[in-house]
Coordinates of C-alpha atoms and ligand atoms in Angstrom, one line a residue:
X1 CA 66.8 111.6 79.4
X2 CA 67.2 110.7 83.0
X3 CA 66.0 107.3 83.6
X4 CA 65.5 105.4 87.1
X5 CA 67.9 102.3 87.6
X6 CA 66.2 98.6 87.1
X7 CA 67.6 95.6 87.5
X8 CA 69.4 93.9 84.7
X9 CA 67.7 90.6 85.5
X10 CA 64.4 88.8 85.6
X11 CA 63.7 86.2 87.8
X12 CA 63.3 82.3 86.4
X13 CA 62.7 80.3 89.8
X14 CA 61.4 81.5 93.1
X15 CA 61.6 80.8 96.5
X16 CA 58.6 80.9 99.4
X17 CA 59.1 82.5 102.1
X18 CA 56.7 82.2 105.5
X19 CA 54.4 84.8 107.3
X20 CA 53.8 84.4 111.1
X21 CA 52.3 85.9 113.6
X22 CA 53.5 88.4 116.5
X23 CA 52.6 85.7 119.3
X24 CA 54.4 82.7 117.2
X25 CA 57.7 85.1 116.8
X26 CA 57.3 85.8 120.7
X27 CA 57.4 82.1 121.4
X28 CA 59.8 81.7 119.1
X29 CA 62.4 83.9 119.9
X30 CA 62.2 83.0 123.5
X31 CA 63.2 79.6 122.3
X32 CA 66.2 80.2 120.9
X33 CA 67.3 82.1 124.0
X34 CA 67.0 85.8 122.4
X35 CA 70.0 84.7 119.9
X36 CA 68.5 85.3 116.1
X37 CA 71.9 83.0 115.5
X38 CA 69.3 80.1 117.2
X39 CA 65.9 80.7 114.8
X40 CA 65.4 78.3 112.2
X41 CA 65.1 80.0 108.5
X42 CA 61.6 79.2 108.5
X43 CA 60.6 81.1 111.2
X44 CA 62.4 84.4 109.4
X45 CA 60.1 86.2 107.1
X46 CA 62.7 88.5 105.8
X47 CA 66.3 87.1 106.4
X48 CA 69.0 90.2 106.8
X49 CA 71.1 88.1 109.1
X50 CA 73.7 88.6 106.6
X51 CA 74.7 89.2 102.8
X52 CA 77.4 86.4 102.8
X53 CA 76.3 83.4 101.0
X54 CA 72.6 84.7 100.7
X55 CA 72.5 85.7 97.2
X56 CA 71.3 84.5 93.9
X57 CA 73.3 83.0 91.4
X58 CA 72.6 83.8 88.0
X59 CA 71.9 81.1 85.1
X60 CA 75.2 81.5 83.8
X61 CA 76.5 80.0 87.2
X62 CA 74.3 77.3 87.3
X63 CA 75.1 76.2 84.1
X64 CA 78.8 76.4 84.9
X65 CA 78.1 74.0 87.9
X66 CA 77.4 71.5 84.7
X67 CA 80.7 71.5 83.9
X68 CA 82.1 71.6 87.2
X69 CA 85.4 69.3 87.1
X70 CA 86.0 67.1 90.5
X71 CA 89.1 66.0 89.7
X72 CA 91.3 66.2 93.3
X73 CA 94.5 68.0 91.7
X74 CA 94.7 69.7 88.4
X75 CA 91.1 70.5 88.3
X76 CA 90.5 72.7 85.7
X77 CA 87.4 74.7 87.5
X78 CA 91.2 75.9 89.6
X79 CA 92.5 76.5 86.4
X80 CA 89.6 78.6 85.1
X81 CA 89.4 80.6 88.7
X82 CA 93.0 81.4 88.9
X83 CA 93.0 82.7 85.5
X84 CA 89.8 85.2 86.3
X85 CA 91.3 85.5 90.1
X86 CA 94.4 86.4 88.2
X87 CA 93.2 88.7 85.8
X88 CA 90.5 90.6 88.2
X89 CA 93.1 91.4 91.4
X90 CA 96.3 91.1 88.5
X91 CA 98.3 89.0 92.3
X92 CA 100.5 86.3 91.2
X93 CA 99.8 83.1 93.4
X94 CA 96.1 81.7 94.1
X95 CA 95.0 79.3 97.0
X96 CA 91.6 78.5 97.2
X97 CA 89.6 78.2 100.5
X98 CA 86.2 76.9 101.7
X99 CA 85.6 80.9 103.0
X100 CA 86.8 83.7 104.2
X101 CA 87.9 83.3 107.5
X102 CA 89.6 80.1 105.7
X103 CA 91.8 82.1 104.1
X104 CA 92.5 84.7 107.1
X105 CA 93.4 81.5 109.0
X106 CA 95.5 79.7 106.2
X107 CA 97.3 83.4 105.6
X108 CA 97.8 84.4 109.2
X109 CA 99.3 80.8 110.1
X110 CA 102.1 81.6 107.5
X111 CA 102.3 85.8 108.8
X112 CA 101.3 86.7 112.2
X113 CA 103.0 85.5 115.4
X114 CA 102.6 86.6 118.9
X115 CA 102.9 89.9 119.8
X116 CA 102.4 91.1 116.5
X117 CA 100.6 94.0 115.9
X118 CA 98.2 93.9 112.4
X119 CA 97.1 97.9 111.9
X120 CA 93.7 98.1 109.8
X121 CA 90.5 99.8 109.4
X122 CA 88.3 98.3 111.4
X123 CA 88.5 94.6 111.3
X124 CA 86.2 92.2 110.3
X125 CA 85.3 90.5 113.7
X126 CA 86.6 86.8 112.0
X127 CA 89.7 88.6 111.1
X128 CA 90.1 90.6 114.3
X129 CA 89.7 86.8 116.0
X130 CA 92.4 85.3 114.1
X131 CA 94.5 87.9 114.9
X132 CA 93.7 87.6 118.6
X133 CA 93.5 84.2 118.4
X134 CA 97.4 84.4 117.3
X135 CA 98.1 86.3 120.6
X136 CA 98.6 89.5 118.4
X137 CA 96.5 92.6 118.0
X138 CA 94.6 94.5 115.5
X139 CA 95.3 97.8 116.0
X140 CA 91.7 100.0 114.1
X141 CA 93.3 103.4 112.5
X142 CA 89.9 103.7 111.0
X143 CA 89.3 107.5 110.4
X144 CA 87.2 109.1 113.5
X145 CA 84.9 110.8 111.3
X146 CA 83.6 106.7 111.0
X147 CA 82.0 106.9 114.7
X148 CA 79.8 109.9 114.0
X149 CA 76.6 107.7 112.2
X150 CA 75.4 111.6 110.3
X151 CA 78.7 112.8 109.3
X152 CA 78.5 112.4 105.7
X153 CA 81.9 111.4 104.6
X154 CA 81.8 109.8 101.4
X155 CA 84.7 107.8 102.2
X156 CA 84.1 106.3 106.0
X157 CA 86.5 103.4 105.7
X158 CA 89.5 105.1 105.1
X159 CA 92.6 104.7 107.4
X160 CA 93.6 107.6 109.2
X161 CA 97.2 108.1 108.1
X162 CA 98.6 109.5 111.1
X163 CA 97.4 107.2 113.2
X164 CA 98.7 104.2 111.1
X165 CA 102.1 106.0 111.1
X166 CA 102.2 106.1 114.9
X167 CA 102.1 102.3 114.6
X168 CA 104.3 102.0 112.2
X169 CA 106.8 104.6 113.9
X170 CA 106.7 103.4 116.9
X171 CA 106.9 99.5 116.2
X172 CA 109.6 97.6 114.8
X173 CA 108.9 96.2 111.2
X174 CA 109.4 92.7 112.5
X175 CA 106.3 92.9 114.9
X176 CA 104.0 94.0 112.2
X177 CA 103.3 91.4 109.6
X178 CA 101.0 93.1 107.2
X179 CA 98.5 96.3 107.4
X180 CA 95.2 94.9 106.3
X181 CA 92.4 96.9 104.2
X182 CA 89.0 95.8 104.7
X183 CA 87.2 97.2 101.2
X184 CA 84.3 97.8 101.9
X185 CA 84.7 98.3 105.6
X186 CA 82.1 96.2 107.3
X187 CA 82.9 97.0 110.6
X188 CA 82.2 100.7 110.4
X189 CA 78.9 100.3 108.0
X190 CA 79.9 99.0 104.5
X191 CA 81.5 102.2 104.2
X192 CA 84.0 102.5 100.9
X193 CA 87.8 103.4 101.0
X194 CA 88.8 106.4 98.4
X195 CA 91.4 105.1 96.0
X196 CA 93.4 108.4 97.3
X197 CA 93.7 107.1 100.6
X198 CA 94.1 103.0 99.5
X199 CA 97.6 104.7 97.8
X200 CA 98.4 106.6 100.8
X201 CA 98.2 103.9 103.0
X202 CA 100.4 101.8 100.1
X203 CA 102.9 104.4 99.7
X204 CA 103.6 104.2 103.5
X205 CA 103.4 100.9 104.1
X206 CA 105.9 101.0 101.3
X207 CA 108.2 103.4 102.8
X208 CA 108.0 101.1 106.2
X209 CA 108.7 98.0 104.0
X210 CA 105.6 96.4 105.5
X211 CA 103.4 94.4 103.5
X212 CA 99.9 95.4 102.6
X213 CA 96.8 93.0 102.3
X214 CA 93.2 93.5 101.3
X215 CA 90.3 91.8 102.8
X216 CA 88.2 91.9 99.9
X217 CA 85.0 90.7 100.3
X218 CA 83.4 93.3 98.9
X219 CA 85.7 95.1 96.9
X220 CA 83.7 95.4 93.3
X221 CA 81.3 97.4 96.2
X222 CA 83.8 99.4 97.0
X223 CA 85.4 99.9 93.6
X224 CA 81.5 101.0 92.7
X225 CA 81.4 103.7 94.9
X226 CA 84.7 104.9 93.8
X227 CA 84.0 105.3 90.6
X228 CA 80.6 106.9 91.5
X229 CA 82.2 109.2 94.3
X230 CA 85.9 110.0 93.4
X231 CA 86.8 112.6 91.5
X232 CA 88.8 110.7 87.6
X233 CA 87.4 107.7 88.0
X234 CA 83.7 108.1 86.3
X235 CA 85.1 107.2 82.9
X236 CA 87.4 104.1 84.0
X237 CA 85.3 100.3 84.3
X238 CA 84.9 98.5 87.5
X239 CA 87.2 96.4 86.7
X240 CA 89.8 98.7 86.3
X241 CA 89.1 100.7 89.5
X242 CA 89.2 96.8 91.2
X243 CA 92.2 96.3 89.3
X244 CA 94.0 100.1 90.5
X245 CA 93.1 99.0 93.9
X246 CA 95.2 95.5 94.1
X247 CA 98.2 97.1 92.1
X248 CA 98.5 98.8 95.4
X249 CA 98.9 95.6 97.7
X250 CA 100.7 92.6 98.2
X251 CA 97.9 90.4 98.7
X252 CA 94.1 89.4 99.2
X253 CA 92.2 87.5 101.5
X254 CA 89.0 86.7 99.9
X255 CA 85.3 85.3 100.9
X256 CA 83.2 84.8 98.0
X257 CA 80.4 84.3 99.7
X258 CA 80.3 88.1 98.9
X259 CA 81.1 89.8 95.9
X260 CA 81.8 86.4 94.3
X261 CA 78.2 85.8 94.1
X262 CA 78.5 82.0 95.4
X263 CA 76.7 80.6 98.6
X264 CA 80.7 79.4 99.6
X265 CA 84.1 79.8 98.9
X266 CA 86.5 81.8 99.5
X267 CA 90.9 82.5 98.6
X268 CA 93.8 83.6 99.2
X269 CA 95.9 85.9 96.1
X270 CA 99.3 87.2 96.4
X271 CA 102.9 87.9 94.7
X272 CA 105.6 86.9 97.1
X273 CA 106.4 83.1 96.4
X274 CA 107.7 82.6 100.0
X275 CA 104.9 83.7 102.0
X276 CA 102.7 81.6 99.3
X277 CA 104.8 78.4 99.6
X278 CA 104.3 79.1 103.5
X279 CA 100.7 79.2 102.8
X280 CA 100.3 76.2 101.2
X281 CA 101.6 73.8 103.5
X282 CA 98.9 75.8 105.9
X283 CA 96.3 75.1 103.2
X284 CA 97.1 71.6 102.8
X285 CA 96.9 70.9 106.2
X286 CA 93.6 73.1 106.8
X287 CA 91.6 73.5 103.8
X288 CA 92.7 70.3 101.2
X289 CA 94.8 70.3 98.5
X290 CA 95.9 73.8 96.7
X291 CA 93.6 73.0 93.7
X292 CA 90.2 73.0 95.2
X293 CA 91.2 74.2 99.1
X294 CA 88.2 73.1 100.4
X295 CA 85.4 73.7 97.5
X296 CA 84.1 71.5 95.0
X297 CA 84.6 72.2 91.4
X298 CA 81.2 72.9 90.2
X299 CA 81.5 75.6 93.2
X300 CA 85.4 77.0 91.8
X301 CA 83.2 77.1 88.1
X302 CA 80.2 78.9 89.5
X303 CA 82.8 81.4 91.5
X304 CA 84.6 81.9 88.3
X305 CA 81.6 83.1 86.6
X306 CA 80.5 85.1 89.9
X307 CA 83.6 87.5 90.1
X308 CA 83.0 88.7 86.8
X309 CA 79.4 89.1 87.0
X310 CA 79.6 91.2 90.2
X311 CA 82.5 93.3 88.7
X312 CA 80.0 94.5 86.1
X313 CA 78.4 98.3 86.5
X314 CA 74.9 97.1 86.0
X315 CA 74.8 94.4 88.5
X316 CA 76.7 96.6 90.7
X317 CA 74.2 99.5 90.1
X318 CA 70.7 97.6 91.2
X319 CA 72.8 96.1 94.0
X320 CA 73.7 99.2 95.8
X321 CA 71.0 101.3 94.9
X322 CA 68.3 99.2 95.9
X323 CA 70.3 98.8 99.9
X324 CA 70.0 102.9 99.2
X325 CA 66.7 102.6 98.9
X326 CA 65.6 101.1 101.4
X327 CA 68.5 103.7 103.8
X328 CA 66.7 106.6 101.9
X329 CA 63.0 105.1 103.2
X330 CA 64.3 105.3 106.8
X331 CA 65.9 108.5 106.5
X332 CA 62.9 110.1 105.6
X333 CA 61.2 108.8 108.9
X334 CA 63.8 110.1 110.7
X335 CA 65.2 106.8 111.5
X336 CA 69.0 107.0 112.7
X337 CA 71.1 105.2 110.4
X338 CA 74.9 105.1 109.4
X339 CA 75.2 108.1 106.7
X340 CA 76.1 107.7 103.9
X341 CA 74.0 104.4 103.3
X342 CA 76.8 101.9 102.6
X343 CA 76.6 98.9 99.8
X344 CA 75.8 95.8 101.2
X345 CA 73.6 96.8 104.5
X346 CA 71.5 99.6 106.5
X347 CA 73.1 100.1 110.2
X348 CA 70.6 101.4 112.4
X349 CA 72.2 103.2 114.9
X350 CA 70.8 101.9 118.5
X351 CA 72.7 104.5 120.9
X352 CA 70.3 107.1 118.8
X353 CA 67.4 105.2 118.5
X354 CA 66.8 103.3 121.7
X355 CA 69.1 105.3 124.4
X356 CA 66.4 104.5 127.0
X357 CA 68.0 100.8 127.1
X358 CA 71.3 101.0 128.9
X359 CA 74.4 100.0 127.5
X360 CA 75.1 97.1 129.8
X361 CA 71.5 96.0 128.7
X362 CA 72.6 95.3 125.2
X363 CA 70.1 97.7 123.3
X364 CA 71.2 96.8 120.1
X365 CA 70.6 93.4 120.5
X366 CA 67.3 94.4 122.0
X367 CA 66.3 96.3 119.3
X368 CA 67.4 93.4 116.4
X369 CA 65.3 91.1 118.6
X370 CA 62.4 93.9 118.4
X371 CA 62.4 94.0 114.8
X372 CA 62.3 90.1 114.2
X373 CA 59.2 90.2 116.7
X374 CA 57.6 92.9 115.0
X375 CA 58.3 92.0 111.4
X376 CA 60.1 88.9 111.5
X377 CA 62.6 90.5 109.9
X378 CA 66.2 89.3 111.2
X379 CA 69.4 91.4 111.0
X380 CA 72.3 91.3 113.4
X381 CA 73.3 93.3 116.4
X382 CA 76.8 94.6 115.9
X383 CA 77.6 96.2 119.0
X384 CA 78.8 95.4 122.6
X385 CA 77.6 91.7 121.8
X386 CA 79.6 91.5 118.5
X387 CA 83.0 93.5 120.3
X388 CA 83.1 90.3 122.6
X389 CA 84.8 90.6 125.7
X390 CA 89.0 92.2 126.0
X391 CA 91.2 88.8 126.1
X392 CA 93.3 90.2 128.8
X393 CA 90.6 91.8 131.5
X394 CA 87.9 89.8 130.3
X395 CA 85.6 92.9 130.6
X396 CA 82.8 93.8 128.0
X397 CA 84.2 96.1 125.4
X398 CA 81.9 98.9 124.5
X399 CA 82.5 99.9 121.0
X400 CA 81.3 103.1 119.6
X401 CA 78.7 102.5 118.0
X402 CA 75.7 100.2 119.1
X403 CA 74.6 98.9 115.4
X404 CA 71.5 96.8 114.1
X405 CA 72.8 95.8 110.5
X406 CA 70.1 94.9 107.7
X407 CA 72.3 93.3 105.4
X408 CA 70.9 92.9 101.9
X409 CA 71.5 89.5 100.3
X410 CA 72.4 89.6 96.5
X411 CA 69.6 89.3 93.8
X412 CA 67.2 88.5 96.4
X413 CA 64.4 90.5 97.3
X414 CA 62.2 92.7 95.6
X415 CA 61.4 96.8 96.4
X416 CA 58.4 95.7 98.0
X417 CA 60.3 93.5 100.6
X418 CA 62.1 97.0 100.8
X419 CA 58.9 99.2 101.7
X420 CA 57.9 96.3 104.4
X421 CA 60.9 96.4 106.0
X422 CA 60.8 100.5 105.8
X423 CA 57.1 100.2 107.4
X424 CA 58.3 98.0 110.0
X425 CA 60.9 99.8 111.6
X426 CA 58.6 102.9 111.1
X427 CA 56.7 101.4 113.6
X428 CA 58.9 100.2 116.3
X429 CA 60.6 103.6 116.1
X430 CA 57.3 105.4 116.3
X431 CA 56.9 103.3 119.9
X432 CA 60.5 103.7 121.2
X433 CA 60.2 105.5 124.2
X434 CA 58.6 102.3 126.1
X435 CA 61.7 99.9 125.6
X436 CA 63.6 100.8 128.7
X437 CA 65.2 97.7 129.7
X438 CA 67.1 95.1 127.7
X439 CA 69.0 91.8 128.3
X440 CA 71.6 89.9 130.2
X441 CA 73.8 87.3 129.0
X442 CA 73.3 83.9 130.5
X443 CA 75.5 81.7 128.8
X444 CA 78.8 82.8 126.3
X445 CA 81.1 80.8 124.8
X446 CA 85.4 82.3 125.2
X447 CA 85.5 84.2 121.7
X448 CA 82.8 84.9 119.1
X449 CA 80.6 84.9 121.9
X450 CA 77.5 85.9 119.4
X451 CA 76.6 83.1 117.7
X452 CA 76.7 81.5 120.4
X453 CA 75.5 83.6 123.5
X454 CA 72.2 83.2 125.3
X455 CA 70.1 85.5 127.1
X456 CA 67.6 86.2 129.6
X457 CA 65.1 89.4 129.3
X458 CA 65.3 91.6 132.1
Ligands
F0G501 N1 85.9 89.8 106.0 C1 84.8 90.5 105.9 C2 84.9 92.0 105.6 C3 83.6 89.9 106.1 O1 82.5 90.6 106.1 C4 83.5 88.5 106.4 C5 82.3 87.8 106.6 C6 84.7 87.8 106.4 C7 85.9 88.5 106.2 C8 84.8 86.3 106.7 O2 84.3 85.6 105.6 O3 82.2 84.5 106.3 O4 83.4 83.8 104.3 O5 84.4 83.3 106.5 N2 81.2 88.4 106.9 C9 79.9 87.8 107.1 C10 79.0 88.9 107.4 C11 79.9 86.7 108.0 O6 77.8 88.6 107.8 O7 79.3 90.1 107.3 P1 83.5 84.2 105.7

C-alpha cells in the first residue's frame, strides 16, 4: 500500500500570527526603506526570511533545556554535544560557537591568510565574506548545469571537477588553505551534493594534499536526498549516509540554527590537533571559553538532542516534502522556480518571472517586496543585492541568477500556510507584465550590504 507522508509530530503549543491589510503592508514597507531586513515580525504574516533559527523544537529539547548545566568549563551539556557531535560527523576535536559564521570566523582566523584562494561550491555569502574579509578569495567551481533554474540535475551542488583541478593545478598548495563543501548548497537553491562527487572532490583534494571542510548546515538535508536520489544508498540510515559524507573531510563548520533544530548555536569539528589548538586560542578570544563558545548550556543540551532528531528519516521526510509541496504548487502554475525543488527553500527565479524590471533595477528584490505587499509573506532576495559589490572595482556584481528564496522554517507551518503562499504568488505572477521598473539603492553599508541597504522606488 502506497501511503502519503505525514508528519511524525502533533503540535502541543501554538503561536499567533497577524493578518494585515494591502494599504498597512504598503505603509509599512515604505518604512523600513524597501529592506524586509527593516519590518518588525509582527508586521509579517508568513515569515520565509529564512530557515535558520526559525524552527520548532521538539518536547524532547525543551525538556533537555531542564537539565541544561551552566557551569563556565567542564559543562557537561559540552560533554553530552561532543559525544553526539562526535559520533554523528565521527571528526575528532569539537569547538562550540554561538553560530555559524562564528565558526567560519574562529576557523578561518586559524587557516586563511591573504591572498589565499578557498575553491568551493558556491559559498554561503557569510562564508564568502570571511573569506574576503581575510583579503583571500572564494573561487565557485559549482557545476554550470546549477545556473540553468529547469535543468533538472538531481545533484545541482556538486563541484565541477575540472574546474576545481584548474585551481588546484595552477595554485601552489600553500595559497589554498582548504576546499570548502557547502552541503546542501544554499547558494545555488538548497540543491544536494551526490556522495559520488563529495569523494571525488576528497580524492583530489587528497592527491593535492589540501585539506577539505564541510559547511554543514544542512547536511542531514543533503544526506536525505542522497539516500532518496543516489543509486546504493536507499538501504543505508541517515546517519550513515551523514556519517560517509564526513569520513571524506578534514573538518566541519557548523550552524545549528539549521539542521540542529536550535534557534542558536553553532561549531566547529575536525581531526588535525594543530589547526584545532590554533582554533582555540581564536575561540577563546572570540566566542568564550572551548566548553560552551558562546552558547548557554541549556542551548548545547537542546542542540544535542536536535542533531539527532533531524538525522532521523521521518523528520527528514515531512521536512523536505512539505518545501516540495509547496515547489510542486508553483510548478503547476507555471511559476519559474529552481528545479529540482531543493530541501530547505523555493527559489523563484526573477530573470524569468519579472524580466520587464531591469537588472540594475534590482527585480528580485522588487519582486520579494511584491510578495510581502501582496501576502505579507517575506522571503529574501538573493540576487545582485545579496552578490554585494566586487572589493576591488567596487562595481555591482551581477550573479547569474536573480533569486527570491522562500525558505521553510522547521516544524513550523502547516499545508494550508503552503496553499496561501501558492495562491499568492499565483496572483502576482498572473499580473507580471505591469512591474516594469524597480529600485535604487540609497544607502549601503561596505560588505553585506543587505541587511543593511535602503532604497528608494523608482
Ligand atoms: N553556511 C550556510 C550554508 C548558511 O546557510 C548559513 C546561514 C551560514 C553558513 C551561517 O550561519 O547564520 O548561523 O551564522 N544561513 C542563513 C540563511 C542566515 O538564511 O540561509 P549562521
Amino acid at each position: 500500500m502506497n501511503l502519503p507522508y505525514a508528519e511524525p509530530y502533533k503540535i502541543k503549543m501554538v503561536e499567533s500570527i497577524k493578518r494585515s491589510t494591502i494599504e498597512q503592508r504598503k505603509k509599512w514597507i515604505k518604512e523600513a526603506d524597501f529592506n524586509l531586513f527593516n519590518l518588525a515580525s509582527d508586521k509579517v504574516f508568513i515569515d520565509l526570511l529564512t530557515d535558520s533559527g526559525t524552527g520548532a523544537m521538539s518536547d524532547n529539547q525543551w525538556a533537555a533545556m531542564m537539565s541544561g548545566d551552566e557551569s563556565y568549563a567542564g559543562s557537561s551539556s559540552f560533554l553530552k554535544l561532543k559525544e553526539v557531535v562526535q559520533k554523528i560527523t565521527g571528526f575528532k576535536y569539537f569547538l562550540p560557537t554561538h553560530q555559524g559564521r562564528a565558526a567560519e570566523n574562529v576557523l578561518f582566523s586559524a587557516m586563511v591568510k591573504e591572498g589565499d584562494l578557498v575553491p568551493g561550491n558556491s559559498h554561503f555569502d557569510t562564508t564568502k565574506g570571511h573569506i574576503e574579509f581575510r583579503k583571500a578569495t572564494a573561487v565557485d567551481c559549482t557545476i554550470d548545469e546549477a545556473f540553468d533554474t529547469a535543468n533538472l540535475h538531481p545533484f545541482k551542488g556538486n563541484v565541477n571537477l575540472d574546474k576545481l583541478e584548474k585551481v588546484l593545478n595552477e595554485n601552489s598548495k600553500e595559497n589554498i588553505p582548504f576546499v570548502i563543501l557547502t552541503i546542501t548548497c544554499n547558494s545555488s537553491g538548497g540543491q544536494p551534493m551526490s556522495m559520488e562527487n563529495i569523494q571525488a572532490v576528497s580524492r583530489l583534494c587528497k592527491s593535492y594534499e589540501i585539506p577539505l571542510f564541510f559547511d554543514s548546515a544542512r547536511f542531514a538535508e543533503n544526506a536525505y536526498f542522497i539516500k532518496k536520489r543516489e543509486k546504493g544508498y536507499q538501504n543505508k540510515s541517515i546517519k550513515e549516509i551523514a556519517r560517509a559524507i564526513f569520513d571524506c573531510g578534514d573538518g566541519m563548520t557548523m550552524s545549528a540554527k539549521k539542521d540542529g533544530l536550535v534557534n542558536m548555536g553553532g561549531f566547529i569539528a575536525l581531526n588535525d590537533e594543530e589547526v584545532y589548538k590554533k582554533a582555540t586560542v581564536f575561540n577563546i578570544m572570540y566566542e568564550g571559553f572551548i566548553t560552551y563558545g558562546g552558547m548557554n548550556g541549556r542551548d548545547m543540551a537542546a542542540l544535542a538532542v536536535g542533531l539527532d532528531e533531524a538525522t532521523e528519516f521521518d523528520y527528514l521526510e515531512s521536512r523536505i516534502e512539505q518545501v516540495s509541496y509547496l515547489g510542486e504548487k508553483l510548478i503547476e502554475h507555471n511559476i519559474p522556480v529552481q528545479q529540482p525543488i531543493g530541501g530547505h527553500a523555493i527559489f523563484i527565479d526573477a530573470n524569468k518571472f519579472v524580466p520587464t524590471i531591469p537588472r540594475d533595477e534590482y527585480r528580485a528584490q522588487a519582486l520579494a517586496i511584491e510578495l510581502y505587499i501582496i501576502g505579507g509573506i517575506r522571503g529574501v532576495e538573493i540576487g545582485t543585492v545579496l552578490a554585494d559589490r566586487d572589493p576591488f572595482t567596487r562595481k555591482n556584481r551581477y550573479p547569474e541568477l536573480e533569486l527570491v528564496r522562500l525558505a521553510i522554517p522547521r516544524r513550523t507551518y502547516s499545508q494550508n500556510h503552503m496553499d496561501y503562499i501558492a495562491a499568492v504568488l499565483k496572483n502576482i505572477y498572473d499580473s507580471r507584465d505591469e512591474a516594469k521598473t524597480g529600485y535604487k539603492i540609497i544607502d549601503e553599508a561596505p560588505i553585506m550590504r543587505h541587511f543593511t541597504v535602503k532604497f528608494e522606488k523608482i
